[in-house]
mmCIF file of C-alpha atoms in Angstrom:
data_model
loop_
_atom_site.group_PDB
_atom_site.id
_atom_site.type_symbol
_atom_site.label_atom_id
_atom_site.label_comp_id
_atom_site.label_asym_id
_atom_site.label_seq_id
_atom_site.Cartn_x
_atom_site.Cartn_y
_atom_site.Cartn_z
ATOM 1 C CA UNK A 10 0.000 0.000 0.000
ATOM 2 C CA UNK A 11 1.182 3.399 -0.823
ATOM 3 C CA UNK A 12 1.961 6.503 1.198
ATOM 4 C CA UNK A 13 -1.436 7.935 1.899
ATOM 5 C CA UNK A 14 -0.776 11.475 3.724
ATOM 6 C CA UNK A 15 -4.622 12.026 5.376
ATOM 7 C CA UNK A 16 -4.185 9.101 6.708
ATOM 8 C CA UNK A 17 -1.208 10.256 8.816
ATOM 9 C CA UNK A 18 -1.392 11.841 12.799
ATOM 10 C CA UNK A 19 -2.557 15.088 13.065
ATOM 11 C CA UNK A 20 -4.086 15.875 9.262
ATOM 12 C CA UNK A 21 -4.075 19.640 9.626
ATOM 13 C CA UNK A 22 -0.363 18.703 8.286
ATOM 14 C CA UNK A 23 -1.371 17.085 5.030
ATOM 15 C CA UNK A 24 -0.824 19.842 2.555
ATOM 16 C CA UNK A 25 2.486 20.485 4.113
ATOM 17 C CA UNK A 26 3.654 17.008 3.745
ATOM 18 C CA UNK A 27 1.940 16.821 0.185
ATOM 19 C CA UNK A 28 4.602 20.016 -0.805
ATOM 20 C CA UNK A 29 7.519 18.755 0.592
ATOM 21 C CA UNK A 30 6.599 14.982 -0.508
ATOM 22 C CA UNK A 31 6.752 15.958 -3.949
ATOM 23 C CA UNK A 32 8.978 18.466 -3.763
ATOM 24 C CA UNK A 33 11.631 15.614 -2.642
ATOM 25 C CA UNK A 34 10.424 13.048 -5.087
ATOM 26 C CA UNK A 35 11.474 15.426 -8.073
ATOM 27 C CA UNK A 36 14.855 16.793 -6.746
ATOM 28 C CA UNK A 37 15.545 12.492 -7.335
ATOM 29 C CA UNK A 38 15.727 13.499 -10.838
ATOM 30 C CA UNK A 39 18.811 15.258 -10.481
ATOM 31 C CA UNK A 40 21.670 13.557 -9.026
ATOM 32 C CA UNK A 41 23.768 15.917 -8.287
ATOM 33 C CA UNK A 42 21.508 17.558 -6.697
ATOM 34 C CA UNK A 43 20.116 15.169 -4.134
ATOM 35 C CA UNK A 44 23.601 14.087 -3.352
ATOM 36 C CA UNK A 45 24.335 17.770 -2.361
ATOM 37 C CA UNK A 46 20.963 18.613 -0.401
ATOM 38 C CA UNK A 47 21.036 15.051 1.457
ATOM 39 C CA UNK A 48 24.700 15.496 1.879
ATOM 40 C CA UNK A 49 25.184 11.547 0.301
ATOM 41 C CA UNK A 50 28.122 9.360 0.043
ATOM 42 C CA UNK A 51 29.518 6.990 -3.282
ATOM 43 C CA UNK A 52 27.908 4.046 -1.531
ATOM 44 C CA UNK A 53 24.471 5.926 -0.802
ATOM 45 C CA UNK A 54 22.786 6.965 -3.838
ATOM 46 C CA UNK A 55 20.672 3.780 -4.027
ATOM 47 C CA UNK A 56 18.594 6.532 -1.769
ATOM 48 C CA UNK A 57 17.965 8.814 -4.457
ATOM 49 C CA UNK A 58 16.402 5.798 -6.508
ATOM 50 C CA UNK A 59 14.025 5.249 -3.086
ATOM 51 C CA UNK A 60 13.130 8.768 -3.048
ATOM 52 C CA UNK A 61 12.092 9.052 -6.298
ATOM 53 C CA UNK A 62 9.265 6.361 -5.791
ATOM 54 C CA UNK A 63 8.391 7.232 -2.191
ATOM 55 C CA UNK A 64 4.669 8.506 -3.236
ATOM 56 C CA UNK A 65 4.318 4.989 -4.969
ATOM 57 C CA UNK A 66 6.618 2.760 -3.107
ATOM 58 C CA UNK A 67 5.251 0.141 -0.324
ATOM 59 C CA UNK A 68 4.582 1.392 3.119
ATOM 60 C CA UNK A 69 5.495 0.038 6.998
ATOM 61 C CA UNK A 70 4.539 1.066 10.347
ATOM 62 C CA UNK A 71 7.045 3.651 11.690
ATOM 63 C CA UNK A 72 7.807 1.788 14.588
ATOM 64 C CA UNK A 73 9.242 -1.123 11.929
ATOM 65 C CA UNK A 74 10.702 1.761 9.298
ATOM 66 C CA UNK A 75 13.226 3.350 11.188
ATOM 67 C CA UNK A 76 16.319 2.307 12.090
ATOM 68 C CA UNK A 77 19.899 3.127 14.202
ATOM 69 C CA UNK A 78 20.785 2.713 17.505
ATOM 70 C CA UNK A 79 17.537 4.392 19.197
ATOM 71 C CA UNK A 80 15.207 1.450 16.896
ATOM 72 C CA UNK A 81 17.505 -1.492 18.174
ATOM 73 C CA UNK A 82 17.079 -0.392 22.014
ATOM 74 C CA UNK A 83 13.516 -0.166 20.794
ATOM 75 C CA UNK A 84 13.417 -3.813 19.397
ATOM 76 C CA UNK A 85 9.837 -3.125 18.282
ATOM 77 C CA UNK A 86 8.829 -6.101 16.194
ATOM 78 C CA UNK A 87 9.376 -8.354 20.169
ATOM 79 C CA UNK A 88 6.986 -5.931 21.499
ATOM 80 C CA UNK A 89 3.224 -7.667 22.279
ATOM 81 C CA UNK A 90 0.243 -6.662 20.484
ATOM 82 C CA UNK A 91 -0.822 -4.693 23.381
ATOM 83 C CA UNK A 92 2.488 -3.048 23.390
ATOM 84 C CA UNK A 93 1.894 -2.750 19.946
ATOM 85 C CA UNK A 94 -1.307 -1.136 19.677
ATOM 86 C CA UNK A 95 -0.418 1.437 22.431
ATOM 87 C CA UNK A 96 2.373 2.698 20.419
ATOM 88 C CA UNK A 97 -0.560 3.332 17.493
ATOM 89 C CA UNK A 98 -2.388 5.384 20.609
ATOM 90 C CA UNK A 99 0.547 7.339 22.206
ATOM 91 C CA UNK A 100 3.957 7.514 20.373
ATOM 92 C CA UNK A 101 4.845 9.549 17.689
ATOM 93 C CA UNK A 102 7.862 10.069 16.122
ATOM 94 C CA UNK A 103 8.836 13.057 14.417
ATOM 95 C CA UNK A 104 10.131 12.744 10.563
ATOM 96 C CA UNK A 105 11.981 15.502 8.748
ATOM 97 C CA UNK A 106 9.319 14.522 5.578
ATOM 98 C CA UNK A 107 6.179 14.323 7.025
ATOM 99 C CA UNK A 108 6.258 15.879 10.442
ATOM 100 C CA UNK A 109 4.850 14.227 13.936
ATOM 101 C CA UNK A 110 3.624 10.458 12.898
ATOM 102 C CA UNK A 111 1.831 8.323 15.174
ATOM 103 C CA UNK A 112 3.811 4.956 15.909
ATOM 104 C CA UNK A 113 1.967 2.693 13.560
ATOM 105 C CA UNK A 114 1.340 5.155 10.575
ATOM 106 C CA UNK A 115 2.043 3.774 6.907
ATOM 107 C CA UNK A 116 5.436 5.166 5.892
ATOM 108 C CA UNK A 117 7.740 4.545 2.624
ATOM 109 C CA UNK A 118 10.900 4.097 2.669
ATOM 110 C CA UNK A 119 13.109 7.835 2.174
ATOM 111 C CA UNK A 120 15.987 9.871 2.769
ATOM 112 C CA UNK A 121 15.820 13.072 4.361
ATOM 113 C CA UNK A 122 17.284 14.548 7.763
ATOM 114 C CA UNK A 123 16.388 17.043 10.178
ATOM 115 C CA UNK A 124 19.905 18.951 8.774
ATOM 116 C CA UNK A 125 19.377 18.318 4.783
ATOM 117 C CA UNK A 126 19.006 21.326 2.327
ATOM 118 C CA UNK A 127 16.349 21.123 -0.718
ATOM 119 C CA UNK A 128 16.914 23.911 -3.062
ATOM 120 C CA UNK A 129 14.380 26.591 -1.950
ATOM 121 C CA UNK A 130 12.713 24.617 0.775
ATOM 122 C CA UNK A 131 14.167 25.505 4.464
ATOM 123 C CA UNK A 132 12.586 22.372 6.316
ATOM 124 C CA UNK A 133 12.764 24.706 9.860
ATOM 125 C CA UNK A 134 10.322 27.624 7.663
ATOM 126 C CA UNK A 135 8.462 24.715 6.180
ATOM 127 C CA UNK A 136 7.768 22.945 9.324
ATOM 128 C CA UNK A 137 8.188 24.766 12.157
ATOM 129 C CA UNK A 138 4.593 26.605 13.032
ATOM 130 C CA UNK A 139 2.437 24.407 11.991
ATOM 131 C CA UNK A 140 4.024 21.453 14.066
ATOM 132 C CA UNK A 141 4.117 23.761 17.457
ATOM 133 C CA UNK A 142 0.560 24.172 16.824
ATOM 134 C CA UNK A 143 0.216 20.367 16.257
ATOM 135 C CA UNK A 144 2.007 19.502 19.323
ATOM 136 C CA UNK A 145 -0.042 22.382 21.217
ATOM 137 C CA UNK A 146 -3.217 20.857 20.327
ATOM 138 C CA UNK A 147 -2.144 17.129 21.207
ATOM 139 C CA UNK A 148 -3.988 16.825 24.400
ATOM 140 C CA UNK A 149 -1.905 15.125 27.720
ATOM 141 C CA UNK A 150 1.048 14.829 29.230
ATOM 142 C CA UNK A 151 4.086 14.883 26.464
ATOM 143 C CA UNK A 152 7.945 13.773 27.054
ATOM 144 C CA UNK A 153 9.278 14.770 24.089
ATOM 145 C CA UNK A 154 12.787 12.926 23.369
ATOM 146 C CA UNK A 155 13.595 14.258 20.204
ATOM 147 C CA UNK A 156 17.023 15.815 19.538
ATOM 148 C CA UNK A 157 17.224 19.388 19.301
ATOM 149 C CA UNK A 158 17.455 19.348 15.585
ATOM 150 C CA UNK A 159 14.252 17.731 15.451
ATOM 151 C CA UNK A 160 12.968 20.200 17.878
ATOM 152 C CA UNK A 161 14.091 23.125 15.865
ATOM 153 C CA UNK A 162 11.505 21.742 13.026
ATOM 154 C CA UNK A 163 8.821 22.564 15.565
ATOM 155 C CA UNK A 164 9.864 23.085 19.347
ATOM 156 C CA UNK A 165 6.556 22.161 21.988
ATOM 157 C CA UNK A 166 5.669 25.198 23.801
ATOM 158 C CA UNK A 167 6.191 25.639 27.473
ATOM 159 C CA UNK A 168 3.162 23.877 29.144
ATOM 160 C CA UNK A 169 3.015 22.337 32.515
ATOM 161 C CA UNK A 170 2.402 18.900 30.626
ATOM 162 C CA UNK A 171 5.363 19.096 28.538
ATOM 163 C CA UNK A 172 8.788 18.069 29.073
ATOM 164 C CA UNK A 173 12.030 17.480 27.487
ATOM 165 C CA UNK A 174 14.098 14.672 27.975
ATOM 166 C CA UNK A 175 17.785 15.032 29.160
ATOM 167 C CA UNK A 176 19.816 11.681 29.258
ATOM 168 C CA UNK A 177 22.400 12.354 31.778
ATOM 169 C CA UNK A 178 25.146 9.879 33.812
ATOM 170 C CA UNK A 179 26.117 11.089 37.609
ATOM 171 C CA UNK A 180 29.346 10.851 38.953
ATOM 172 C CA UNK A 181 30.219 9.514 42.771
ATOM 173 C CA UNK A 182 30.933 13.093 43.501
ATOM 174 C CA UNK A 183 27.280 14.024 42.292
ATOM 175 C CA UNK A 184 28.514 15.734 39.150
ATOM 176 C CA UNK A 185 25.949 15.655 36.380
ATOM 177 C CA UNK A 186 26.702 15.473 32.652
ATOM 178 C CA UNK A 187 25.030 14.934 29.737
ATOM 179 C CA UNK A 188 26.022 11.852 27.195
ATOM 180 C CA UNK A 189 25.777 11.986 23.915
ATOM 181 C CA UNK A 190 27.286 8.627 22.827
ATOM 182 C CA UNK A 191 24.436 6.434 24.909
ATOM 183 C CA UNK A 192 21.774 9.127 24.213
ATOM 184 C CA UNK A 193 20.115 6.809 21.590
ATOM 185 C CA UNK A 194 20.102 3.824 23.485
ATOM 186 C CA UNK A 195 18.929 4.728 26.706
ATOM 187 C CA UNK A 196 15.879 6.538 25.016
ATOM 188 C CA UNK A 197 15.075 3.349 23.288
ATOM 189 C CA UNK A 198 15.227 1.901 26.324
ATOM 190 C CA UNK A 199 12.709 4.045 28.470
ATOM 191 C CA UNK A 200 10.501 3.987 24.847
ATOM 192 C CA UNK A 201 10.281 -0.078 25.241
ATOM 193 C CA UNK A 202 9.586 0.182 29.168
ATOM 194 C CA UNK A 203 7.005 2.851 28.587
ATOM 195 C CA UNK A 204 4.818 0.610 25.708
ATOM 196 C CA UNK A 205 5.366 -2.288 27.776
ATOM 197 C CA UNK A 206 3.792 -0.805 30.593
ATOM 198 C CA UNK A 207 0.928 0.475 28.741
ATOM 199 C CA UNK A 208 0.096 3.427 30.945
ATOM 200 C CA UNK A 209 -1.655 6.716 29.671
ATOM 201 C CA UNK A 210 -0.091 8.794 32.572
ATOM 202 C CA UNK A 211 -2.077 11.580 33.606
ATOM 203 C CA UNK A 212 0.663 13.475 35.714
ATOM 204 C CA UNK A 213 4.150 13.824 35.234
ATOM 205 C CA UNK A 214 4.141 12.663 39.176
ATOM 206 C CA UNK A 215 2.294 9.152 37.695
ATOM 207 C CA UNK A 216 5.419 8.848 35.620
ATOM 208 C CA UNK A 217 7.908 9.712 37.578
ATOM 209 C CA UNK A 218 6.615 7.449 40.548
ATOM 210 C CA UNK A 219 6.509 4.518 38.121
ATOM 211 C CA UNK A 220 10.117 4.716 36.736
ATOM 212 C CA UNK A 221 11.876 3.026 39.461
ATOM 213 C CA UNK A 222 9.463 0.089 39.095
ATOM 214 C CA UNK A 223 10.994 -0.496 35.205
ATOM 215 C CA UNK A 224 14.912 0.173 36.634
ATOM 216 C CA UNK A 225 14.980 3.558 35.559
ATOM 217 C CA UNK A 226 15.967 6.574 37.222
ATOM 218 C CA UNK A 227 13.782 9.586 36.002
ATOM 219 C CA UNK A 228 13.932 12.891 37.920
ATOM 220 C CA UNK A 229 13.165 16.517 37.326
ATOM 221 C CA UNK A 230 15.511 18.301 36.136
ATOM 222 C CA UNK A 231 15.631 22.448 35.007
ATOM 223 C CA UNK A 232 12.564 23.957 34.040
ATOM 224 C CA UNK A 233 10.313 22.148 31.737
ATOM 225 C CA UNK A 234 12.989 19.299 31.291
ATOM 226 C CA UNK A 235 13.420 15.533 32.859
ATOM 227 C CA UNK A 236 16.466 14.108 33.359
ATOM 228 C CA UNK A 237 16.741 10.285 32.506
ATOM 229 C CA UNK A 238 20.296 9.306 34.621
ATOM 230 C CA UNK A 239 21.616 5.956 32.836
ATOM 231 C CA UNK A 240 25.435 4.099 33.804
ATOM 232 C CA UNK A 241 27.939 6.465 31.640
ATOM 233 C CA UNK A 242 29.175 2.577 30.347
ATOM 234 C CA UNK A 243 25.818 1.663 29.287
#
């Protein structure tokens, strides 16, 4: 089945998605030019050939399209059917082509980054409004992990039910610093404990009470954040 953009999370979004689909699709007609905007290597253009037919090509749930070190932590093809279908109720993931995506939207396969350059197309000018407003309307409690580059495609406004993720590792001494290298990881991590749990939590109290229970050490952290503490050898 092919990409079908109303059917996505939060359809105020389609028309955006419809531009920037297509506008990707026909930059795959000139090589040079995707190789430039996507910022490709000799041994990656077989993604220009997948971006060409991503209006046409087959879809996957997002939870099963993406992949790096975040997905593997994730593992989500061992998850239950429960786990499953709460991801379809709760996550999204944000994607630099079509915006926020709910876990088990239909997705094609494609090449594009939160960083990459399309000829007269700024993905931050593109995206970022109508996504803040998207986020702003999404009703709950939201922990959004996303890196900041994502985030600069349409940062979640300050609201007392939104928070940003820090992944941090503690020192005997009580120092705290933030890791990049095991960033990935321990997100998939809390991800997996969170669908496996299968709680819609109401507070961020309700989640940070239940953390310890799944081996995880969640705390507040500055204003508006969380800090998830993980082993600096993870």
């Amino acid at each position: 089945m092919p990409l079908v953009l109303d059917s996505l999370a939060f359809p105020a979004l389609t028309e955006r998605r419809r531009v920037l689909s297509g506008a990707l699709a026909a930059l795959a007609a000139d090589q040079d030019a995707t190789v430039r905007a996507l910022k490709l290597g000799r041994t990656q253009l077989a993604e220009i050939d997948r971006n060409a037919a991503l209006l046409s090509s087959p879809t996957t749930p997002v939870i099963d399209r993406y992949t790096g070190v975040l997905y593997d932590a994730l593992d989500a093809q061992t998850l239950s059917t429960a786990a499953r279908a709460f991801a379809g109720r709760h996550l999204l993931v944000h994607s630099a082509l079509l915006g926020p995506v709910g876990g088990l939207d239909l997705v094609p396969a494609y090449r594009l980054s939160h960083d990459s350059r399309l000829p007269g197309l700024g993905l931050k000018k593109h995206w970022a409004a109508d996504v803040s407003l998207a986020l702003e309307s999404s009703p709950g409690l939201l922990l959004d992990l996303r890196s900041e580059g994502y985030v600069s495609l349409g940062p979640a406004a300050a609201h007392p039910d939104r928070f940003f993720l820090r992944v941090v590792t503690e020192s005997s001494d009580g120092h705290v610093r933030a890791l990049n290298h095991f960033n990935k990881k321990a997100k998939g991590v809390l991800t997996r404990a969170l669908l496996q749990n299968g709680q819609d939590f109401d507070t961020v109290d309700g989640l940070l009470e239940w953390a310890p229970t799944a081996g995880l050490t969640l705390r507040p952290g500055a204003a508006g954040e969380l800090q998830l503490v993980v082993d600096g050898h993870l």
